Short mmCIF file of C-alpha atoms and ligand atoms in Angstrom, two decimals:
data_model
loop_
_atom_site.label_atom_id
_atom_site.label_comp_id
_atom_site.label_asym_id
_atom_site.label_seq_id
_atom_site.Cartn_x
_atom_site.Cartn_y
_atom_site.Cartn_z
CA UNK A 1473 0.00 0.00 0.00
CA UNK A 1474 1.12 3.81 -1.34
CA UNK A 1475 1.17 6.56 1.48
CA UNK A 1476 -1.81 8.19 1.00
CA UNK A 1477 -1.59 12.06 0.15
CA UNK A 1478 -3.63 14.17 3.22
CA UNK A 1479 -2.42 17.81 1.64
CA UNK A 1480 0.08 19.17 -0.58
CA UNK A 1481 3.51 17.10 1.28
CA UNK A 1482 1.45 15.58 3.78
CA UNK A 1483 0.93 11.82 4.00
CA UNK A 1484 -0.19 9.00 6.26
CA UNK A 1485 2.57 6.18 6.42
CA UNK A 1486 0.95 4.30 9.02
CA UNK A 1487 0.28 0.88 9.00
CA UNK A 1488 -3.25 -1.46 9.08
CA UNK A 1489 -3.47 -4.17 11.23
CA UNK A 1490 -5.65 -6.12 10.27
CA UNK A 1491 -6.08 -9.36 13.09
CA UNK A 1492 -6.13 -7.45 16.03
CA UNK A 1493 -8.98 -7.93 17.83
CA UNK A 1494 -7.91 -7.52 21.49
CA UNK A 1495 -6.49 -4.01 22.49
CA UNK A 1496 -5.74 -4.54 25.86
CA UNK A 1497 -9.24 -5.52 26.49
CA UNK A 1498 -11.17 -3.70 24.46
CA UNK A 1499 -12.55 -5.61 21.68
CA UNK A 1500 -11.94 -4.58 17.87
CA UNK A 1501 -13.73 -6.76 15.88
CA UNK A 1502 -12.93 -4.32 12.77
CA UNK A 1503 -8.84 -4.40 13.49
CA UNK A 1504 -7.66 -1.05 13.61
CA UNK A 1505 -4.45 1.44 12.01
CA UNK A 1506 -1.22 2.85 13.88
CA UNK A 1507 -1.54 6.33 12.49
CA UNK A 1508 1.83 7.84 11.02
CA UNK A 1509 2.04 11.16 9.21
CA UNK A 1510 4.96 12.75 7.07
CA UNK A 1511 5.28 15.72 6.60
CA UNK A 1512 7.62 17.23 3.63
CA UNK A 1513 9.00 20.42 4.20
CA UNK A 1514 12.46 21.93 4.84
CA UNK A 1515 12.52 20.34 8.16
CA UNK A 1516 11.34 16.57 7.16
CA UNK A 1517 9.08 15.80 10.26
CA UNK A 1518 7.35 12.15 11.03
CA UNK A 1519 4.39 12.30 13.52
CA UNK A 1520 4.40 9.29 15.93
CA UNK A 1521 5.00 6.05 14.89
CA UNK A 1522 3.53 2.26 15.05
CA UNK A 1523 3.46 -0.71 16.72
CA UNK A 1524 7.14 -2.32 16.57
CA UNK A 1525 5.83 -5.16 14.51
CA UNK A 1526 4.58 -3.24 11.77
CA UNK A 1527 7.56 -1.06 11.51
CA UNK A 1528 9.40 -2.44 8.71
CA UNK A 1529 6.06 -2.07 6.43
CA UNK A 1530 5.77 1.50 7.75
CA UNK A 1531 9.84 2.33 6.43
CA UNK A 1532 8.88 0.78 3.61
CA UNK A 1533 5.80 3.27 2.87
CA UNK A 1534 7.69 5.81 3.84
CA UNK A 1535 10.56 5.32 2.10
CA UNK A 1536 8.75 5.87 -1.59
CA UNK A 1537 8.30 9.07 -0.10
CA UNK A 1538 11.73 10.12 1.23
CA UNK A 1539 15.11 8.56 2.66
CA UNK A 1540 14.14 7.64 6.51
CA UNK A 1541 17.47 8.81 7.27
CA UNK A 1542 17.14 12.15 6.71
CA UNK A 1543 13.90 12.52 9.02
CA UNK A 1544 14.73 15.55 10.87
CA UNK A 1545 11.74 15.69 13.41
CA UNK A 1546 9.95 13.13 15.28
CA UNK A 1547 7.26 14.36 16.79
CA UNK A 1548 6.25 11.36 19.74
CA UNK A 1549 2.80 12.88 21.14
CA UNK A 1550 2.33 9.89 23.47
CA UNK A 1551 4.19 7.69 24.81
CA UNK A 1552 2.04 4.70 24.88
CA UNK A 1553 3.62 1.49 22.91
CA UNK A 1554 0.96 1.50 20.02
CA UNK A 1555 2.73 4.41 19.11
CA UNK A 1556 6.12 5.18 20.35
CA UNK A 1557 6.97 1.35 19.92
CA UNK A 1558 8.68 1.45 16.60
CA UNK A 1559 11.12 4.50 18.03
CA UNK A 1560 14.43 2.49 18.93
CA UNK A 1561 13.77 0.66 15.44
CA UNK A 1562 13.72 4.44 13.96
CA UNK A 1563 16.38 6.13 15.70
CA UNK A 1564 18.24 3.42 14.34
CA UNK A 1565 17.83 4.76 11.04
CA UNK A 1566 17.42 8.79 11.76
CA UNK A 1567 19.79 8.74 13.67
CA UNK A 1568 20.23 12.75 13.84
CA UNK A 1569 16.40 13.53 13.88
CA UNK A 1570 15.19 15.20 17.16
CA UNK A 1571 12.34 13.90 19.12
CA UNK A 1572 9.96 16.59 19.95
CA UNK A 1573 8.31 15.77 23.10
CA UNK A 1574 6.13 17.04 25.85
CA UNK A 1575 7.71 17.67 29.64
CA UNK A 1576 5.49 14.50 30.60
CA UNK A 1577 6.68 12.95 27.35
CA UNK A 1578 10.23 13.67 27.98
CA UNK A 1579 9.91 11.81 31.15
CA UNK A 1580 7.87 8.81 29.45
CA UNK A 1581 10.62 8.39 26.87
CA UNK A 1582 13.40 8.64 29.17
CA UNK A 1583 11.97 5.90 31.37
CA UNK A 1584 10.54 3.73 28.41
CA UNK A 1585 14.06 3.15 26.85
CA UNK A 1586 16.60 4.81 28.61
CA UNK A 1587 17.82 6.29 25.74
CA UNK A 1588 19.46 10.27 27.08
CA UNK A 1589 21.98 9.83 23.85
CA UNK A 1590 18.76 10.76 21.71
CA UNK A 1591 18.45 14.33 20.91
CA UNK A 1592 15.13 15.98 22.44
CA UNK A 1593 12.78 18.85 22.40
CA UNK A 1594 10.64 19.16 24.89
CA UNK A 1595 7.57 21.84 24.14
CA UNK A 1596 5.35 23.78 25.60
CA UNK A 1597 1.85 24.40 24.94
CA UNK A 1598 0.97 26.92 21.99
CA UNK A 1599 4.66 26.96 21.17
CA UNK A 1600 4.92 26.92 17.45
CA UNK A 1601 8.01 25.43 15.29
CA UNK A 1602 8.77 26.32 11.78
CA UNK A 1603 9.37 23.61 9.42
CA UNK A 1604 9.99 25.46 6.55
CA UNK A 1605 7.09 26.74 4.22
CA UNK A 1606 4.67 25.08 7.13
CA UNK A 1607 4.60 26.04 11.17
CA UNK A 1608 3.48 23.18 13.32
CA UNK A 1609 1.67 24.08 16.70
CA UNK A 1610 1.92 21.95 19.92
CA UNK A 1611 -1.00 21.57 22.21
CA UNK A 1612 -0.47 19.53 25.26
CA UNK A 1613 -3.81 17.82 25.84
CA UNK A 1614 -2.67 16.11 29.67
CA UNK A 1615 -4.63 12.71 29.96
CA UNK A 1616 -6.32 12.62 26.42
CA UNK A 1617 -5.57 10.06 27.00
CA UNK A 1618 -2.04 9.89 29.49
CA UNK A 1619 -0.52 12.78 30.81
CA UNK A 1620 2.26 13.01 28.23
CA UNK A 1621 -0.67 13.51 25.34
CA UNK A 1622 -0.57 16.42 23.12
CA UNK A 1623 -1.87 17.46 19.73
CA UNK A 1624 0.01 19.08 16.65
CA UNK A 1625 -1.94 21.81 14.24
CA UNK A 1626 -0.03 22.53 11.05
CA UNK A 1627 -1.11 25.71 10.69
CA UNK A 1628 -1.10 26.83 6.93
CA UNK A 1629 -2.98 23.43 6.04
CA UNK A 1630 -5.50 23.61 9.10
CA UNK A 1631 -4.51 19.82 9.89
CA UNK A 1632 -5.10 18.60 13.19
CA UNK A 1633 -3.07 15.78 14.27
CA UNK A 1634 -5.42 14.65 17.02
CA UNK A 1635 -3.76 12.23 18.52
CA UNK A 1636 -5.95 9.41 20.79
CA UNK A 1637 -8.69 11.99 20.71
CA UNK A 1638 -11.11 11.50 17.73
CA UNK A 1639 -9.33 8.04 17.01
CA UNK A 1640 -11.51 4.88 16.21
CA UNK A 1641 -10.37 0.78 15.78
CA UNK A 1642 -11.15 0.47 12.24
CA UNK A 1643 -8.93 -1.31 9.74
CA UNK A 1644 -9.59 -0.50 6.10
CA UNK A 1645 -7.94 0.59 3.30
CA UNK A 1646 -10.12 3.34 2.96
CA UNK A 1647 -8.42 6.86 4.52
CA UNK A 1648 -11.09 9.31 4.85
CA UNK A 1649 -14.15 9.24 7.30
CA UNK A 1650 -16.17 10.20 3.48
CA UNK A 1651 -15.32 6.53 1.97
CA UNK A 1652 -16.59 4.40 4.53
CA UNK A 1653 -19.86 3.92 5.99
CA UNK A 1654 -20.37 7.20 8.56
CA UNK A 1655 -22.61 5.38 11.25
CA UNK A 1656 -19.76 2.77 11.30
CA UNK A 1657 -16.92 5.41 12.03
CA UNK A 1658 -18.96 7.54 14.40
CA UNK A 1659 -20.17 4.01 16.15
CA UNK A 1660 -16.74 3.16 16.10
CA UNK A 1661 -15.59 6.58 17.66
CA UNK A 1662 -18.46 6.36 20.35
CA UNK A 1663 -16.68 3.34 21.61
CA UNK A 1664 -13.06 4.46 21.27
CA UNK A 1665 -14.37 7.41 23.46
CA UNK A 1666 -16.09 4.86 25.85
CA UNK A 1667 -13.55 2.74 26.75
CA UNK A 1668 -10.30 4.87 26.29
CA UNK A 1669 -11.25 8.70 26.90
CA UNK A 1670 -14.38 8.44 29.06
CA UNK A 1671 -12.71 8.96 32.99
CA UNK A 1672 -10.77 12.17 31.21
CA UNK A 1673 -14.09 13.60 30.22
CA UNK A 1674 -13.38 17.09 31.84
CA UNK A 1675 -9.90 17.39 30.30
CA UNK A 1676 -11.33 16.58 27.13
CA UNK A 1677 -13.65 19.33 27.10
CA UNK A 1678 -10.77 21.95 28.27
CA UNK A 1679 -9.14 20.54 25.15
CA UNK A 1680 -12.26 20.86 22.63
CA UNK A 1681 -12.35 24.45 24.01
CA UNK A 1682 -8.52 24.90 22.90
CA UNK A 1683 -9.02 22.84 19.20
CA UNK A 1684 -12.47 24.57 18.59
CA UNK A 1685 -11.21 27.94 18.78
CA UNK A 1686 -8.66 26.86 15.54
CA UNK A 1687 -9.88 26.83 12.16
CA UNK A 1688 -9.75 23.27 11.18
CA UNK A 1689 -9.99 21.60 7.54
CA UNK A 1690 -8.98 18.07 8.51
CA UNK A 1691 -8.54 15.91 11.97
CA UNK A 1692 -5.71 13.00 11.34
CA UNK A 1693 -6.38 10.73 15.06
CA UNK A 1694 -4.11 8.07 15.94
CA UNK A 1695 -6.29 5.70 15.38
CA UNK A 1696 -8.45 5.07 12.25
CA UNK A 1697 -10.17 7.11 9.24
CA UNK A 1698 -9.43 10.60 9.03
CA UNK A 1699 -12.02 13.02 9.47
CA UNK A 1700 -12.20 15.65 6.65
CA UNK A 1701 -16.07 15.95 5.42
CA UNK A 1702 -17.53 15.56 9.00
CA UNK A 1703 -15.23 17.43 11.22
CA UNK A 1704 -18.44 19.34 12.68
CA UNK A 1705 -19.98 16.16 13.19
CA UNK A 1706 -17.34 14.70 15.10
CA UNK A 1707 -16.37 17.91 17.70
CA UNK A 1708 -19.49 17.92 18.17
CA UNK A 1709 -19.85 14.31 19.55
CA UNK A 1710 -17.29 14.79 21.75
CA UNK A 1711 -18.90 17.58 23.21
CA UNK A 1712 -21.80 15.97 23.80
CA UNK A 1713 -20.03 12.86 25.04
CA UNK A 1714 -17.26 14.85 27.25
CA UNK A 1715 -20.46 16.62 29.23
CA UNK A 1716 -22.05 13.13 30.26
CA UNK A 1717 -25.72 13.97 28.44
CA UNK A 1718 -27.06 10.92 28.21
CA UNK A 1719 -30.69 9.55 26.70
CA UNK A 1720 -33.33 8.57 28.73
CA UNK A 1721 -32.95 5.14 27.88
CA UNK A 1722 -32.00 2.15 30.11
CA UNK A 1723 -29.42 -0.37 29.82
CA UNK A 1724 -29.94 -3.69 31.83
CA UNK A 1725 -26.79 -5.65 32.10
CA UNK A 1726 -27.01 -8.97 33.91
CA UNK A 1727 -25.87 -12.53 34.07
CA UNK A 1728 -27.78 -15.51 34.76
CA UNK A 1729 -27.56 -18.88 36.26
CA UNK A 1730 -30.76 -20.49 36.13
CA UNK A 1731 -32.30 -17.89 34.02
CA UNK A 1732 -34.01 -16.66 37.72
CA UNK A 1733 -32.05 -13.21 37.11
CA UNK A 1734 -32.83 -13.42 33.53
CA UNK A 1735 -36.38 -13.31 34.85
CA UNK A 1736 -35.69 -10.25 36.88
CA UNK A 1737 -33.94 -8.24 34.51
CA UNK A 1738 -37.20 -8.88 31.54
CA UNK A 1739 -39.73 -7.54 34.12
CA UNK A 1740 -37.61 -4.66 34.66
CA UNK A 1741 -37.36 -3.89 31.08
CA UNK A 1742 -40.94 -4.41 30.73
CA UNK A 1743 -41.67 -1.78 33.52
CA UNK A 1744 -39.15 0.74 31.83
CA UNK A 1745 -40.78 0.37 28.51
CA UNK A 1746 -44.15 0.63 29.95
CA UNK A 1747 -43.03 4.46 30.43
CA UNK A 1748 -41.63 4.90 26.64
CA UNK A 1749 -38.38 4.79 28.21
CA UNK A 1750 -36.48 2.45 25.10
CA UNK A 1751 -34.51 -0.43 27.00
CA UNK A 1752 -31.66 -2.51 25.30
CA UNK A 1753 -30.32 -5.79 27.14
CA UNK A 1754 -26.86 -7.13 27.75
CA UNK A 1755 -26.32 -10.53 28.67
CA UNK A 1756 -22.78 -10.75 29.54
CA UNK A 1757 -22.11 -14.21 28.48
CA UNK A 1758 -23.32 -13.27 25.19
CA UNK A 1759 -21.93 -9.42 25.34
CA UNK A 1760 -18.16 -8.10 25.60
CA UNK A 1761 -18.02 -4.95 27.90
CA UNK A 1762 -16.46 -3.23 25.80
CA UNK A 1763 -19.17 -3.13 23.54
CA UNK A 1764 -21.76 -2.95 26.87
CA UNK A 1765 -19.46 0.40 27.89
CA UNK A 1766 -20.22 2.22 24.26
CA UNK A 1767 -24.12 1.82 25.28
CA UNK A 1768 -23.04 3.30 29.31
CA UNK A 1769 -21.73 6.36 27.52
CA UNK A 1770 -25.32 7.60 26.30
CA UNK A 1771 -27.94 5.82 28.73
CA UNK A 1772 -29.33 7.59 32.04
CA UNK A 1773 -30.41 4.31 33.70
CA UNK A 1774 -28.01 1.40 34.37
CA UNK A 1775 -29.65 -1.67 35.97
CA UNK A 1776 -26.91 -4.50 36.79
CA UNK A 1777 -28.42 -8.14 37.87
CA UNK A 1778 -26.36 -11.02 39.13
CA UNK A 1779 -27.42 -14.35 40.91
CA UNK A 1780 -25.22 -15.28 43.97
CA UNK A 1781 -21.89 -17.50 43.48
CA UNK A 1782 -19.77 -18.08 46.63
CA UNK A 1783 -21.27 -15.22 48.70
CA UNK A 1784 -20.19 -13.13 45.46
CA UNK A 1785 -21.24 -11.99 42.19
CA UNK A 1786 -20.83 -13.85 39.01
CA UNK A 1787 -17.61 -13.00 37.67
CA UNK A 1788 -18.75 -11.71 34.43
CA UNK A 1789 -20.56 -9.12 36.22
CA UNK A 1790 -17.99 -8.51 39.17
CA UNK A 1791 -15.67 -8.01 35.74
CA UNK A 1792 -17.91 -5.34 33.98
CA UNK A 1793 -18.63 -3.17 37.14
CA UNK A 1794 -14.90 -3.11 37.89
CA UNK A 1795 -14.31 -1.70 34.55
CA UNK A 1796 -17.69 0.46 34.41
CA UNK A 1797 -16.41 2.29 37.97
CA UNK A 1798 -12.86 3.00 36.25
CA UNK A 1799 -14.21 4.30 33.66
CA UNK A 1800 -16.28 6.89 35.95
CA UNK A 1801 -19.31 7.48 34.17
CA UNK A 1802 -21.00 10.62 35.79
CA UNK A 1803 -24.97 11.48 35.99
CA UNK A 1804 -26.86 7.93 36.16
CA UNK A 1805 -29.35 5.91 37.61
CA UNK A 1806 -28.51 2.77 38.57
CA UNK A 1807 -30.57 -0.83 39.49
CA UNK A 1808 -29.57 -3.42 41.32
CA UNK A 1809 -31.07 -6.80 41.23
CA UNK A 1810 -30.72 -10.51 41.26
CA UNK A 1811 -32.04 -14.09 42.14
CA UNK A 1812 -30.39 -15.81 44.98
CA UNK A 1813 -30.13 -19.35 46.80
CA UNK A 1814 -29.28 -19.04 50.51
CA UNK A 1815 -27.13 -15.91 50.86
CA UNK A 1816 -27.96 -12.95 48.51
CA UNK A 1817 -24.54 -11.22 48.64
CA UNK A 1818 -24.43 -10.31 44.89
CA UNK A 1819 -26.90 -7.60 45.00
CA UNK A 1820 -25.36 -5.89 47.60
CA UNK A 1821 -22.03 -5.77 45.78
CA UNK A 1822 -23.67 -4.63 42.90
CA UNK A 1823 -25.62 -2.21 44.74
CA UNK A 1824 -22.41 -0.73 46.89
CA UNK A 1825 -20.10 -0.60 43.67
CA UNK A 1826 -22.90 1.53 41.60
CA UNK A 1827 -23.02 3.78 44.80
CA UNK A 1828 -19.10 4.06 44.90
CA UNK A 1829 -19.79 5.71 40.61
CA UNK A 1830 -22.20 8.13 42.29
CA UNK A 1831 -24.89 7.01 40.75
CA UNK A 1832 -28.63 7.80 42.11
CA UNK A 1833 -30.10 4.13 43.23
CA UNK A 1834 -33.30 2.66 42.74
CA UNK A 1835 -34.94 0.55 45.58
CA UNK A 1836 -32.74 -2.42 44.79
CA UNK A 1837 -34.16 -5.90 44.19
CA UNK A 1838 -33.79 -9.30 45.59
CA UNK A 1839 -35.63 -12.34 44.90
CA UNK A 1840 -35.06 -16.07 46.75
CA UNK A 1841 -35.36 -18.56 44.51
CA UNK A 1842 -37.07 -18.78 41.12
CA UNK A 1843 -39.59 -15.52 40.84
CA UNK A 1844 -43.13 -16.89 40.53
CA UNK A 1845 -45.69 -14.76 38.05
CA UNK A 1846 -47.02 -12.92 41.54
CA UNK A 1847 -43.55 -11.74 42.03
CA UNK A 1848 -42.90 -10.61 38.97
CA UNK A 1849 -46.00 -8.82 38.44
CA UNK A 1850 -45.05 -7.10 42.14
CA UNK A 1851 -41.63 -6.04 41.26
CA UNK A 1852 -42.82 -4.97 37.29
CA UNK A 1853 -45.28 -2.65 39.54
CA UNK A 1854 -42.14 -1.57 41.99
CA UNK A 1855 -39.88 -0.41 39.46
CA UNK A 1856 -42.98 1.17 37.53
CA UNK A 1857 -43.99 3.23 40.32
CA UNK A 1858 -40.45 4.26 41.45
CA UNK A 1859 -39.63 5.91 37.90
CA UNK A 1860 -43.35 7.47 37.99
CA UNK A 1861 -42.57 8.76 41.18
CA UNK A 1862 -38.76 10.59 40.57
CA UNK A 1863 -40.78 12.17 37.14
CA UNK A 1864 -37.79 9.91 34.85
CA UNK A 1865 -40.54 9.50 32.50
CA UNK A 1866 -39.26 12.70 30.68
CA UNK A 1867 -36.54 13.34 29.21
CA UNK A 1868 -35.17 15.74 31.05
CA UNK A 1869 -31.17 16.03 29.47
CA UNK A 1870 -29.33 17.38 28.26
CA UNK A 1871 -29.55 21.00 29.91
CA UNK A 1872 -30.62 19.98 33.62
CA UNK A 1873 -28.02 17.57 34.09
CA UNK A 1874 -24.71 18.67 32.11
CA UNK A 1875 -21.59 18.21 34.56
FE1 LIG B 2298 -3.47 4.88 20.98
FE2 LIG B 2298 -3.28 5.97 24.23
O1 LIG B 2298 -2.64 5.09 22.66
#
C-alpha cells in the first residue's frame, strides 16, 4: 500500500493491522491502524510512529516518499507502545532527527528506553516550530488520554493531528471518514471514546475548548479514518459525550444462572418500557463490555443483575462493574437486582459498587429462589412506580443535568 496524500507534502505512512482484535481488552472486531504522518518540508518531520511489529512495512511506505534517514523531526505525542513502539527501530535509522516531546513525554521516553543519547525537544503548549514553508503548533492535551498527550496543528494546512482523541479501531484501506460507511466510524468513535477517553471527560472538554477555537480543515487521530467531510460532526460528539448527556434510555446488564435473574432483569425492562423509556439488554455471556461500555456512555439508567456465586457476584458481572467504575461514568441511575439461593450477597455488591460511581439508586431488588408470576408482576409494579414517582418518564437532558 502507497502513502496516502492528506495535503500538498502531507501523508499518512501508518500501517493497518488487520487481526487485532484484542487491544488490551477492548474488543476490535474491525482491526484497527497505527496512524503515522509525514510531513515534507524543509525540516522533514514524522508524527508518531507504530506498533514495533509493523515497523518495517511503515519504512517501507515511507521510504517511496523520502530517505528515513534524513527525518529531521519526530514528533512522539504519546508515549504509549501503540505508538512510540517502533522509536528504537527508527532512531536506528534517523539517527540525527530530534524527538519533539512534551515535559510529561520527555519523562515517558526517558523511562521507556533509557535512551538520554537521543536528541530531544521538549515543548510547551501553543509553542509553534517552523518547518519550513509550514509552522506546526503543539498543544499539550494532559490525559487525552495519558498525561504526556498532546496534539500538533499545522497551521497553513488547518490539519489537526489529534492524537488518541477522535481516534476509532477500524482497519480498512479506505483513509477518509467520506469513503466508509459514517454510522460505522462515528459508532466506532463512540466506543473508542467509551472505553479509552471516558474517565478524562473534563480534560477533554478543556481541550475541545482549545481545538475549537482553531480553524480546522482536517482531523488526522491516531487511530483510524481521518475526518475531513464531518469534522463538525465529530467535535461535536465529543462535546456531547465529554459533558455526560445521556438519553433517557435504560441499559440492563445482567448474568444468569438459572435464568431466575434473567427473569428479573425482563420484568424490569418491561416496567421501563411501559413508560416509553427504550430499553436494550446485555447478557454478559453473550456481550463483551467493551461493547456494553459504548451503550453506558449515552444511557441515564443502568440496571446491573447477578445471581449469587460463593457469597459473590458472578464473575462476568464482578468483571464489567470493575471496569464500568474505572471508567467513571458521571450522571446515572442505577438498578440493582438478582435471584439468589441461601445468601444474597451479589446484590449488595452490585448495589455498593454503583453507589461508589455516584450514581442515584433505585430501591434495589432481591428475589429467593425462582420468581413466581405474583412476584414478577409485584416487582414490574415496583420499578414502575419508582420511575413514575422521581418524574424519569421525561426526558429531562441534556440541559438539567450537564456536569
Ligand atoms: Fe493509541 Fe493511548 O494510545
Amino acid at each position: 500500500m502507497h502513502p496516502v496524500k492528506l495535503k500538498e507534502g502531507v501523508y499518512w505512512v501508518g500501517e493497518i493491522d488487520w487481526d487485532l482484535r484484542n487491544f488490551h481488552g477492548y474488543s476490535t472486531q474491525r482491526g484497527s491502524t497505527y496512524n503515522a504522518y509525514l510531513v515534507l518540508d524543509e525540516k522533514i518531520t514524522l508524527i508518531d510512529t507504530v506498533r514495533p511489529y509493523l515497523f518495517d512495512k511503515m519504512i517501507q511506505r515511507l521510504s517511496s516518499l523520502v530517505d528515513p534517514s534524513n527525518i529531521h523531526y519526530i514528533i512522539s505525542n504519546h508515549v504509549e507502545m501503540d505508538h512510540s513502539g517502533s522509536l528504537p527501530l527508527l532512531m536506528k535509522i534517523a539517527k540525527n532527527a530530534t524527538i519533539i516531546t512534551s515535559p510529561h513525554g520527555h519523562k515517558g521516553l526517558l523511562a521507556h528506553y533509557k535512551r538520554n543519547d537521543w536528541n530531544y525537544k521538549v515543548v510547551k503548549s501553543n509553542e509553534t516550530i517552523p518547518l519550513g514553508r509550514k509552522n506546526i503548533k503543539f498543544v499539550l492535551t494532559p490525559l487525552v488520554h495519558w498525561p504526556d498527550n498532546m496534539v500538533n496543528y499545522l497551521e497553513e494546512d488547518r490539519l489537526l493531528f489529534s492524537n488518541d482523541a477522535f481516534g476509532q479501531h477500524i482497519s480498512s484501506s479506505e483513509r477518509f471518514d467520506d469513503e466508509y460507511p459514517l454510522g460505522i466510524v462515528t459508532d466506532e468513535a463512540k466506543k473508542y471514546y467509551a472505553n479509552i477517553v471516558l474517565p478524562y471527560s473534563s480534560q477533554v472538554q478543556k481541550a475541545l475548548d482549545t481545538i475549537v477555537s482553531l480553524p480546522i480543515d482536517m482531523i488526522a487521530p491516531s487511530h483510524g479514518l481521518v475526518w475531513r467531510s464531518h469534522v463538525t460532526t465529530i467535535v461535536e460528539e465529543y462535546k456531547r459525550w465529554a459533558s455526560n448527556q445521556v438519553d433517557n434510555k435504560c441499559l440492563i446488564v445482567y448474568d444468569t444462572m438459572w435464568e431466575s435473574t434473567e427473569k428479573i432483569a425482563n420484568a424490569v425492562q418491561e416496567a421501563f418500557e411501559s413508560h416509553g423509556i427504550p430499553v436494550k439488554m446485555a447478557n454478559l455471556r453473550h456481550s463483551h463490555i467493551s461493547d456494553v461500555i459504548a451503550d453506558v456512555l449515552t444511557t441515564r439508567f443502568i440496571c446491573v443483575g447477578s445471581p449469587t456465586l460463593n457469597s459473590n457476584m458472578l464473575p462476568t458481572v464482578a468483571g464489567f462493574l470493575t471496569y464500568l467504575k474505572g471508567l467513571s461514568p458521571k450522571n446515572r441511575i442505577g438498578l440493582a437486582f438478582g435471584s439468589y439461593g441461601w445468601g444474597g450477597q451479589s446484590i449488595g455488591h452490585v448495589e455498593n459498587t454503583l453507589k461508589d460511581c455516584g450514581f442515584e439508586m433505585m430501591e434495589s431488588i432481591k428475589v429467593q429462589y425462582i420468581p413466581d408470576e405474583t412476584q414478577l408482576q409485584e416487582l414490574f409494579k415496583k420499578v414502575k412506580q419508582e420511575i413514575l414517582l422521581h418524574e424519569w418518564v421525561v426526558n429531562k437532558f441534556p440541559s438539567e443535568t450537564q456536569v
